[in-house]
Short mmCIF file of C-alpha atoms in Angstrom, two decimals:
data_model
loop_
_atom_site.label_atom_id
_atom_site.label_comp_id
_atom_site.label_asym_id
_atom_site.label_seq_id
_atom_site.Cartn_x
_atom_site.Cartn_y
_atom_site.Cartn_z
CA UNK F 106 -44.30 7.54 -91.32
CA UNK F 107 -45.76 8.43 -87.95
CA UNK F 108 -46.86 4.75 -87.32
CA UNK F 109 -43.31 3.41 -87.95
CA UNK F 110 -41.74 5.83 -85.37
CA UNK F 111 -44.28 4.78 -82.70
CA UNK F 112 -43.29 1.23 -83.32
CA UNK F 113 -39.47 2.10 -83.13
CA UNK F 114 -40.18 3.77 -79.64
CA UNK F 115 -42.14 0.94 -78.34
CA UNK F 116 -39.39 -1.36 -79.04
CA UNK F 117 -36.46 0.48 -77.61
CA UNK F 118 -38.77 0.70 -74.14
CA UNK F 119 -38.82 -3.25 -74.35
CA UNK F 120 -35.13 -3.66 -74.82
CA UNK F 121 -34.57 -3.21 -70.66
CA UNK F 122 -37.48 -5.29 -69.60
CA UNK F 123 -36.00 -8.16 -71.93
CA UNK F 124 -32.45 -7.70 -70.11
CA UNK F 125 -34.15 -7.77 -66.83
CA UNK F 126 -35.86 -11.03 -67.47
CA UNK F 127 -33.04 -12.48 -68.72
CA UNK F 128 -30.84 -11.66 -65.78
CA UNK F 129 -33.54 -12.86 -63.39
CA UNK F 130 -33.12 -16.26 -64.48
CA UNK F 131 -36.69 -16.83 -66.28
CA UNK F 132 -36.63 -19.62 -68.58
CA UNK F 133 -39.03 -18.36 -71.16
CA UNK F 134 -38.65 -15.38 -73.70
CA UNK F 135 -41.27 -12.80 -74.51
CA UNK F 136 -42.42 -14.49 -77.42
CA UNK F 137 -42.24 -18.04 -76.05
CA UNK F 138 -38.86 -18.87 -76.84
CA UNK F 139 -36.28 -20.80 -74.84
CA UNK F 140 -33.54 -18.79 -73.37
CA UNK F 141 -29.99 -19.91 -72.08
CA UNK F 142 -29.90 -21.55 -68.98
CA UNK F 143 -29.06 -19.46 -65.95
CA UNK F 144 -26.13 -22.16 -65.08
CA UNK F 145 -24.39 -21.81 -68.16
CA UNK F 146 -23.97 -18.22 -68.47
CA UNK F 147 -22.81 -18.09 -64.82
CA UNK F 148 -19.03 -17.50 -64.61
CA UNK F 149 -17.40 -18.35 -61.23
CA UNK F 150 -13.42 -17.25 -60.54
CA UNK F 151 -11.57 -19.47 -58.15
CA UNK F 152 -10.52 -16.93 -55.15
CA UNK F 153 -7.07 -18.00 -55.35
CA UNK F 154 -6.54 -16.66 -58.64
CA UNK F 155 -7.84 -13.34 -57.76
CA UNK F 156 -5.07 -11.05 -56.89
CA UNK F 157 -5.38 -7.76 -54.85
CA UNK F 158 -4.66 -4.57 -56.96
CA UNK F 159 -1.13 -3.21 -56.10
CA UNK F 160 -1.38 0.30 -53.95
CA UNK F 161 0.78 2.87 -53.39
CA UNK F 162 -0.16 2.91 -49.82
CA UNK F 163 1.66 0.61 -47.08
CA UNK F 164 -0.37 -2.30 -46.38
CA UNK F 165 -2.11 -2.58 -43.20
CA UNK F 166 -0.54 -3.94 -39.92
CA UNK F 167 -1.55 -7.61 -39.81
CA UNK F 168 -2.77 -8.98 -36.59
CA UNK F 169 -0.64 -10.25 -33.93
CA UNK F 170 -1.90 -13.84 -34.60
CA UNK F 171 -1.04 -13.56 -38.27
CA UNK F 172 2.28 -14.56 -40.08
CA UNK F 173 4.17 -11.53 -41.23
CA UNK F 174 5.47 -12.48 -44.95
CA UNK F 175 8.16 -11.26 -46.22
CA UNK F 176 8.06 -8.60 -49.31
CA UNK F 177 7.66 -9.90 -52.90
CA UNK F 178 11.29 -10.54 -54.26
CA UNK F 179 12.29 -7.78 -56.61
CA UNK F 180 13.67 -8.29 -60.10
CA UNK F 181 17.16 -9.15 -59.74
CA UNK F 182 19.51 -6.47 -60.92
CA UNK F 183 21.86 -7.58 -63.97
CA UNK F 184 25.35 -8.87 -62.88
CA UNK F 185 27.88 -6.26 -62.72
CA UNK F 186 30.82 -6.15 -64.95
CA UNK F 187 34.33 -5.82 -63.36
CA UNK F 188 34.41 -2.21 -64.21
CA UNK F 189 30.98 -1.45 -62.85
CA UNK F 190 32.10 -3.57 -59.47
CA UNK F 191 35.46 -1.36 -59.41
CA UNK F 192 33.17 1.67 -59.99
CA UNK F 193 31.07 0.86 -56.80
CA UNK F 194 34.19 0.18 -55.02
CA UNK F 195 35.67 3.57 -56.05
CA UNK F 196 32.32 5.44 -54.97
CA UNK F 197 32.62 4.16 -51.47
CA UNK F 198 36.18 5.13 -50.85
CA UNK F 199 37.51 8.56 -49.75
CA UNK F 200 39.09 10.34 -52.39
CA UNK F 201 42.03 12.91 -51.35
CA UNK F 202 40.36 16.55 -51.71
CA UNK F 203 43.31 18.93 -53.28
CA UNK F 204 43.35 22.09 -51.48
CA UNK F 205 44.44 23.74 -54.55
CA UNK F 206 44.57 22.76 -58.27
CA UNK F 207 47.38 20.59 -59.25
CA UNK F 208 50.51 22.51 -60.77
CA UNK F 209 50.57 20.16 -63.68
CA UNK F 210 47.64 18.11 -65.00
CA UNK F 211 47.33 15.38 -67.94
CA UNK F 212 44.74 13.28 -69.56
CA UNK F 213 45.91 10.44 -72.10
CA UNK F 214 48.68 12.58 -73.23
CA UNK F 215 52.36 11.86 -74.80
CA UNK F 216 55.37 13.76 -73.84
CA UNK F 217 57.40 14.28 -77.07
CA UNK F 218 60.00 16.61 -75.59
CA UNK F 219 62.05 16.82 -72.12
CA UNK F 220 59.67 17.60 -69.39
CA UNK F 221 60.17 18.47 -65.69
CA UNK F 222 57.50 17.90 -62.93
CA UNK F 223 57.31 19.63 -59.67
CA UNK F 224 54.84 20.23 -57.24
CA UNK F 225 51.54 18.46 -57.49
CA UNK F 226 51.01 16.34 -60.75
CA UNK F 227 47.56 14.92 -61.52
CA UNK F 228 47.59 12.04 -64.19
CA UNK F 229 44.14 11.07 -65.44
CA UNK F 230 44.41 7.75 -67.51
CA UNK F 231 47.58 7.69 -69.13
CA UNK F 232 51.25 9.72 -69.79
CA UNK F 233 53.58 8.21 -72.23
CA UNK F 234 57.13 9.30 -72.19
CA UNK F 235 58.14 9.13 -76.01
CA UNK F 236 61.46 7.36 -76.76
CA UNK F 237 63.29 10.60 -77.66
CA UNK F 238 62.00 12.26 -74.52
CA UNK F 239 62.98 12.32 -70.82
CA UNK F 240 60.91 13.06 -67.88
CA UNK F 241 62.91 14.56 -64.96
CA UNK F 242 60.73 14.86 -61.69
CA UNK F 243 62.00 17.02 -58.97
CA UNK F 244 62.33 16.44 -55.18
CA UNK F 245 59.01 16.63 -53.12
CA UNK F 246 56.96 16.03 -56.11
CA UNK F 247 53.79 14.19 -55.57
CA UNK F 248 52.03 12.53 -58.83
CA UNK F 249 48.68 11.26 -58.34
CA UNK F 250 46.83 8.80 -60.44
CA UNK F 251 43.33 8.59 -61.41
CA UNK F 252 41.51 6.11 -63.65
CA UNK F 253 40.40 7.52 -67.11
CA UNK F 254 36.47 7.28 -68.26
CA UNK F 255 34.95 3.84 -68.24
CA UNK F 256 35.19 3.37 -71.84
CA UNK F 257 38.98 4.22 -72.12
CA UNK F 258 40.29 1.06 -69.98
CA UNK F 259 43.19 2.89 -68.33
CA UNK F 260 43.55 2.76 -64.91
CA UNK F 261 46.15 5.29 -64.39
CA UNK F 262 49.45 4.37 -65.71
CA UNK F 263 53.09 6.10 -66.38
CA UNK F 264 54.50 4.62 -69.77
CA UNK F 265 58.13 5.35 -70.33
CA UNK F 266 59.85 4.48 -73.60
CA UNK F 267 62.14 7.26 -73.16
CA UNK F 268 63.79 7.93 -69.75
CA UNK F 269 62.95 8.88 -66.61
CA UNK F 270 64.95 10.47 -63.87
CA UNK F 271 62.96 11.01 -60.64
CA UNK F 272 65.28 12.67 -58.10
CA UNK F 273 63.95 12.64 -54.69
CA UNK F 274 65.63 13.30 -51.34
CA UNK F 275 65.57 11.89 -47.78
CA UNK F 276 64.01 15.34 -46.77
CA UNK F 277 61.59 15.37 -49.83
CA UNK F 278 60.88 11.91 -51.43
CA UNK F 279 59.01 11.70 -54.69
CA UNK F 280 55.43 9.95 -53.95
CA UNK F 281 53.71 7.98 -56.91
CA UNK F 282 50.22 7.11 -55.40
CA UNK F 283 46.46 6.93 -56.48
CA UNK F 284 44.00 9.99 -55.21
CA UNK F 285 42.66 7.71 -52.60
CA UNK F 286 43.42 8.54 -49.00
CA UNK F 287 43.72 4.87 -47.97
CA UNK F 288 45.89 3.23 -50.99
CA UNK F 289 45.04 -0.27 -51.95
CA UNK F 290 46.83 -2.50 -54.19
CA UNK F 291 45.47 -2.03 -57.96
CA UNK F 292 44.36 1.63 -57.22
CA UNK F 293 46.21 2.35 -60.65
CA UNK F 294 48.32 0.44 -62.98
CA UNK F 295 51.95 1.61 -62.21
CA UNK F 296 55.29 2.89 -63.93
CA UNK F 297 56.14 0.94 -67.00
CA UNK F 298 59.36 0.87 -68.59
CA UNK F 299 59.27 -0.62 -72.03
CA UNK F 300 62.30 -1.01 -73.98
CA UNK F 301 63.95 1.78 -72.13
CA UNK F 302 67.58 1.18 -71.74
CA UNK F 303 69.02 4.43 -71.17
CA UNK F 304 69.91 5.63 -67.47
CA UNK F 305 66.57 5.35 -65.91
CA UNK F 306 66.68 6.25 -61.96
CA UNK F 307 64.38 6.14 -59.20
CA UNK F 308 66.10 7.93 -55.93
CA UNK F 309 64.00 8.42 -52.86
CA UNK F 310 60.66 7.49 -54.33
CA UNK F 311 57.58 6.11 -52.64
CA UNK F 312 55.28 3.90 -54.82
CA UNK F 313 51.78 3.38 -53.22
CA UNK F 314 48.70 1.03 -54.31
CA UNK F 315 49.62 0.01 -57.79
CA UNK F 316 48.73 -3.03 -59.56
CA UNK F 317 52.50 -3.34 -60.56
CA UNK F 318 54.56 -0.61 -58.98
CA UNK F 319 57.50 -0.80 -61.23
CA UNK F 320 57.10 -3.13 -64.71
CA UNK F 321 60.11 -3.04 -66.73
CA UNK F 322 60.78 -5.27 -69.89
CA UNK F 323 64.38 -5.04 -71.94
CA UNK F 324 65.09 -2.01 -69.73
CA UNK F 325 67.96 -0.65 -67.57
CA UNK F 326 67.05 1.00 -64.11
CA UNK F 327 68.73 1.83 -61.07
CA UNK F 328 66.67 2.48 -57.93
CA UNK F 329 68.20 4.22 -54.72
CA UNK F 330 66.02 4.12 -51.33
CA UNK F 331 62.89 3.38 -53.18
CA UNK F 332 59.90 1.70 -51.66
CA UNK F 333 57.04 -0.12 -53.16
CA UNK F 334 54.14 -0.08 -50.49
CA UNK F 335 50.39 -1.80 -50.56
CA UNK F 336 50.98 -2.96 -54.45
CA UNK F 337 49.98 -6.09 -55.75
CA UNK F 338 53.51 -6.71 -57.30
CA UNK F 339 55.98 -4.34 -55.92
CA UNK F 340 58.77 -4.48 -58.92
CA UNK F 341 58.54 -6.68 -61.98
CA UNK F 342 61.21 -6.91 -64.35
CA UNK F 343 61.93 -9.10 -67.44
CA UNK F 344 65.09 -9.26 -69.53
CA UNK F 345 66.31 -6.26 -67.47
CA UNK F 346 69.11 -5.00 -65.78
CA UNK F 347 68.62 -3.83 -62.23
CA UNK F 348 70.64 -2.06 -59.41
CA UNK F 349 68.81 -1.60 -56.23
CA UNK F 350 70.41 0.00 -53.24
CA UNK F 351 68.43 0.74 -50.00
CA UNK F 352 65.22 -0.13 -51.52
CA UNK F 353 62.42 -2.59 -50.58
CA UNK F 354 58.67 -3.62 -50.49
CA UNK F 355 56.09 -4.07 -47.98
CA UNK F 356 52.50 -5.48 -47.76
CA UNK F 357 52.74 -6.47 -51.48
CA UNK F 358 51.63 -10.10 -52.67
CA UNK F 359 55.10 -10.22 -54.25
CA UNK F 360 57.77 -7.80 -53.33
CA UNK F 361 60.17 -8.21 -56.34
CA UNK F 362 59.56 -10.65 -59.35
CA UNK F 363 62.43 -11.17 -61.77
CA UNK F 364 62.31 -13.01 -64.98
CA UNK F 365 65.54 -13.31 -67.00
CA UNK F 366 67.45 -10.40 -65.52
CA UNK F 367 70.61 -9.44 -63.92
CA UNK F 368 69.96 -7.98 -60.34
CA UNK F 369 72.24 -6.49 -57.87
CA UNK F 370 70.32 -6.02 -54.87
CA UNK F 371 71.98 -4.48 -51.63
CA UNK F 372 71.00 -3.23 -47.95
CA UNK F 373 67.36 -3.75 -48.98
CA UNK F 374 64.48 -4.29 -46.99
CA UNK F 375 61.50 -6.94 -47.59
CA UNK F 376 58.85 -7.13 -44.83
CA UNK F 377 55.40 -8.41 -44.41
CA UNK F 378 54.93 -9.48 -48.12
CA UNK F 379 53.30 -12.79 -49.04
CA UNK F 380 56.41 -13.34 -51.00
CA UNK F 381 59.74 -11.30 -50.71
CA UNK F 382 61.73 -12.02 -53.83
CA UNK F 383 61.01 -14.48 -56.92
CA UNK F 384 63.87 -14.97 -59.28
CA UNK F 385 63.64 -17.11 -62.44
CA UNK F 386 66.49 -17.73 -64.95
CA UNK F 387 68.19 -14.67 -63.45
CA UNK F 388 71.68 -13.61 -61.94
CA UNK F 389 70.80 -12.64 -58.60
CA UNK F 390 73.33 -10.87 -56.27
CA UNK F 391 71.58 -10.28 -52.83
CA UNK F 392 73.60 -8.62 -49.84
CA UNK F 393 73.16 -6.91 -46.62
CA UNK F 394 69.46 -7.06 -46.96
CA UNK F 395 66.64 -7.99 -44.28
CA UNK F 396 63.68 -10.24 -45.15
CA UNK F 397 61.48 -10.42 -42.36
CA UNK F 398 57.88 -11.57 -41.82
CA UNK F 399 56.96 -12.64 -45.55
CA UNK F 400 53.96 -14.93 -45.15
CA UNK F 401 55.19 -17.52 -47.63
CA UNK F 402 58.93 -17.23 -48.48
CA UNK F 403 61.27 -14.61 -48.19
CA UNK F 404 63.56 -15.82 -51.40
CA UNK F 405 62.64 -18.36 -54.17
CA UNK F 406 64.82 -18.92 -56.96
CA UNK F 407 64.74 -21.13 -60.05
CA UNK F 408 67.22 -22.10 -62.68
CA UNK F 409 69.34 -19.05 -61.63
CA UNK F 410 72.81 -17.95 -60.46
CA UNK F 411 72.93 -16.64 -57.14
CA UNK F 412 75.20 -15.12 -54.84
CA UNK F 413 73.38 -14.52 -51.46
CA UNK F 414 75.60 -12.87 -49.11
CA UNK F 415 75.35 -11.61 -45.23
CA UNK F 416 71.56 -11.06 -45.36
CA UNK F 417 68.72 -11.85 -42.49
CA UNK F 418 66.04 -14.11 -43.15
CA UNK F 419 63.72 -14.04 -39.98
CA UNK F 420 60.38 -14.78 -39.00
CA UNK F 421 59.20 -15.65 -42.70
CA UNK F 422 56.98 -18.70 -43.79
CA UNK F 423 60.42 -20.21 -45.23
CA UNK F 424 63.76 -18.63 -45.30
CA UNK F 425 65.30 -19.32 -48.75
CA UNK F 426 64.64 -21.99 -51.52
CA UNK F 427 66.94 -22.73 -54.69
CA UNK F 428 65.70 -25.11 -57.29
CA UNK F 429 68.22 -25.87 -60.15
CA UNK F 430 70.62 -23.20 -59.03
CA UNK F 431 74.28 -22.65 -58.83
CA UNK F 432 76.37 -20.30 -56.71
CA UNK F 433 76.77 -19.40 -53.05
CA UNK F 434 74.81 -18.95 -49.74
CA UNK F 435 77.22 -17.31 -47.41
CA UNK F 436 77.07 -15.43 -43.85
CA UNK F 437 73.44 -15.33 -43.75
CA UNK F 438 71.32 -15.35 -40.37
CA UNK F 439 68.41 -17.72 -41.32
CA UNK F 440 66.22 -17.77 -38.11
CA UNK F 441 62.81 -18.64 -36.75
CA UNK F 442 60.89 -19.26 -39.87
CA UNK F 443 57.91 -21.25 -39.93
CA UNK F 444 59.00 -24.16 -42.13
CA UNK F 445 62.55 -24.80 -43.19
CA UNK F 446 65.34 -22.33 -43.23
CA UNK F 447 67.30 -23.15 -46.41
CA UNK F 448 66.28 -25.32 -49.04
CA UNK F 449 68.65 -26.88 -51.84
CA UNK F 450 66.92 -29.07 -54.77
CA UNK F 451 68.90 -29.82 -57.80
CA UNK F 452 71.27 -27.21 -57.31
CA UNK F 453 75.11 -26.76 -57.01
CA UNK F 454 75.48 -24.28 -54.44
CA UNK F 455 78.19 -23.72 -51.80
CA UNK F 456 76.71 -22.80 -48.35
CA UNK F 457 78.96 -21.56 -45.97
CA UNK F 458 79.37 -20.02 -42.79
CA UNK F 459 75.62 -19.37 -42.33
CA UNK F 460 73.62 -19.76 -39.06
CA UNK F 461 70.40 -21.74 -39.47
CA UNK F 462 68.79 -22.30 -36.31
CA UNK F 463 65.47 -22.19 -34.31
CA UNK F 464 63.34 -22.55 -37.57
CA UNK F 465 60.02 -24.26 -37.16
CA UNK F 466 60.32 -27.84 -38.80
CA UNK F 467 64.10 -27.98 -40.84
CA UNK F 468 66.97 -26.01 -40.72
CA UNK F 469 68.68 -26.94 -44.21
CA UNK F 470 66.58 -29.23 -46.55
CA UNK F 471 68.67 -30.86 -49.90
CA UNK F 472 67.38 -32.74 -52.68
CA UNK F 473 69.48 -34.26 -55.22
CA UNK F 474 72.09 -31.88 -57.07
CA UNK F 475 75.66 -31.36 -55.96
CA UNK F 476 75.50 -28.65 -53.00
CA UNK F 477 77.96 -28.86 -50.27
CA UNK F 478 77.42 -27.27 -46.67
CA UNK F 479 80.49 -26.46 -44.47
CA UNK F 480 81.49 -24.07 -41.44
CA UNK F 481 77.67 -23.33 -40.87
CA UNK F 482 75.80 -23.20 -37.64
CA UNK F 483 73.02 -25.78 -37.59
CA UNK F 484 71.13 -26.55 -34.29
CA UNK F 485 67.87 -26.25 -32.33
CA UNK F 486 65.39 -26.54 -35.52
CA UNK F 487 62.22 -27.98 -34.83
CA UNK F 488 62.13 -31.52 -36.38
CA UNK F 489 65.58 -31.76 -37.90
CA UNK F 490 68.73 -29.96 -38.56
CA UNK F 491 69.33 -31.47 -41.87
CA UNK F 492 67.02 -33.29 -43.97
CA UNK F 493 68.08 -35.27 -47.12
CA UNK F 494 65.07 -35.57 -49.20
CA UNK F 495 66.78 -37.09 -52.18
CA UNK F 496 68.60 -40.52 -52.84
CA UNK F 497 71.97 -39.10 -53.47
CA UNK F 498 74.71 -38.33 -51.05
CA UNK F 499 75.11 -34.93 -49.13
CA UNK F 500 78.40 -33.48 -47.88
CA UNK F 501 77.76 -31.45 -44.42
CA UNK F 502 81.51 -32.08 -43.18
CA UNK F 503 82.81 -29.69 -40.78
CA UNK F 504 79.79 -27.69 -39.39
CA UNK F 505 78.50 -26.94 -35.62
CA UNK F 506 75.66 -28.70 -34.53
CA UNK F 507 75.53 -27.43 -31.09
CA UNK F 508 76.95 -28.70 -27.98
CA UNK F 509 75.40 -32.12 -28.15
CA UNK F 510 77.10 -35.49 -28.50
CA UNK F 511 77.62 -37.46 -31.86
CA UNK F 512 74.56 -39.76 -31.05
CA UNK F 513 72.28 -36.59 -30.52
CA UNK F 514 73.76 -34.96 -33.60
CA UNK F 515 73.05 -38.03 -35.68
CA UNK F 516 69.36 -38.09 -34.57
CA UNK F 517 68.89 -34.67 -35.68
CA UNK F 518 70.03 -35.40 -39.19
CA UNK F 519 67.57 -37.46 -41.65
CA UNK F 520 69.11 -39.67 -44.31
CA UNK F 521 69.49 -43.31 -45.12
CA UNK F 522 69.82 -44.41 -41.71
CA UNK F 523 66.19 -43.68 -41.06
CA UNK F 524 65.03 -44.30 -44.66
CA UNK F 525 66.59 -46.76 -46.95
CA UNK F 526 65.13 -44.58 -49.92
CA UNK F 527 67.13 -41.45 -48.87
CA UNK F 528 70.80 -40.70 -49.45
CA UNK F 529 73.46 -40.73 -46.94
CA UNK F 530 74.51 -37.44 -45.06
CA UNK F 531 78.26 -37.28 -44.59
CA UNK F 532 78.50 -35.13 -41.77
CA UNK F 533 81.77 -36.32 -39.75
CA UNK F 534 84.11 -34.73 -38.33
CA UNK F 535 81.89 -32.11 -36.75
CA UNK F 536 83.04 -28.57 -35.58
CA UNK F 537 83.61 -28.58 -31.88
CA UNK F 538 83.11 -25.06 -31.46
CA UNK F 539 80.63 -22.32 -32.78
CA UNK F 540 82.05 -20.73 -35.78
CA UNK F 541 83.11 -16.92 -35.44
CA UNK F 542 82.26 -16.22 -38.82
CA UNK F 543 78.20 -15.73 -37.80
CA UNK F 544 77.55 -14.15 -34.68
#
């Protein structure tokens, strides 16, 4: 037993010696056997595959003659959803800090009984006025909309299925806006009238920063002295009856959009929009209104019945374009628009007593249809005072073309005499004096 223990101790003492001899490159084993060649057990690692360990401390400053490498690109963040992008934008804008809590506040609620709003009202998400209820808003009320939670999908909206009576005054208008200091189009959804054929009224109101300030479908609405400012669309109506007096829109993509409506618009102001008024299959009466500085065009109507009387179209991209329309355009001042003053395409319109002058390219442009122009002032437009873009005749008899000779007047009219593919313009006789109807 003692002998076996001694042998084990001696063997354990020999193990380090064997290891040292193997690492020293000796070709023979202790017992005369062949060991593995040192070249076979040698492992070489290419220097370019060795990467430095990442340390928390900043890298040492390189020498002056060493190139400075850009930092390693970080893992790209996942693309933001529209809601996330909107959230980032919201966080970067200043929100109005209320000095006192709102008098009334809602969060995704439905009003089933008559309610009156006053003072400061905060709507988070949506408020719905049920079909049997009436919402009355007193003069001086400020209604602010804040988007609901991200998972609600609500951008702040007032949905009226019953009736709304917003009774502002000249001294105390009613304000509908978001909770941002500087309004931007799309801050909140807007006021929606859905199948509300009762006596809805917006009087002395201001609507700011909505996607669509007023969106009405199958509704009746009267608006007096109401303005839509910095909305994507000021007001959009479909299959509705509209009366507007002293209203308007500014700094919107579209001031007023009408589809299959009956609209009576008086003493309105549409300025600094991309497009002032757009009407499709609509009965449009527009009188005593100012359309100024709209980038694209002031009024565009298609397949509509129109009566456009006593308005001012100035410094717009184009004045008024009527396509497939019938009716009358009378006593308007259509001046200094960039492109054309008045376009009548495939329409049956009476154009009488208008001043169409100093427009950048064309005063009156016609194309097919059975329109007639008489008693108008047509002069000093950029390229032509009248341009026939169709192949049918156009009657422009009895207009005043300025103080030039008949030969000069003829050069200002583009028709068959200049292009055989165009129809004639019948313009003789001409008025010798400026009409007194437009001054």
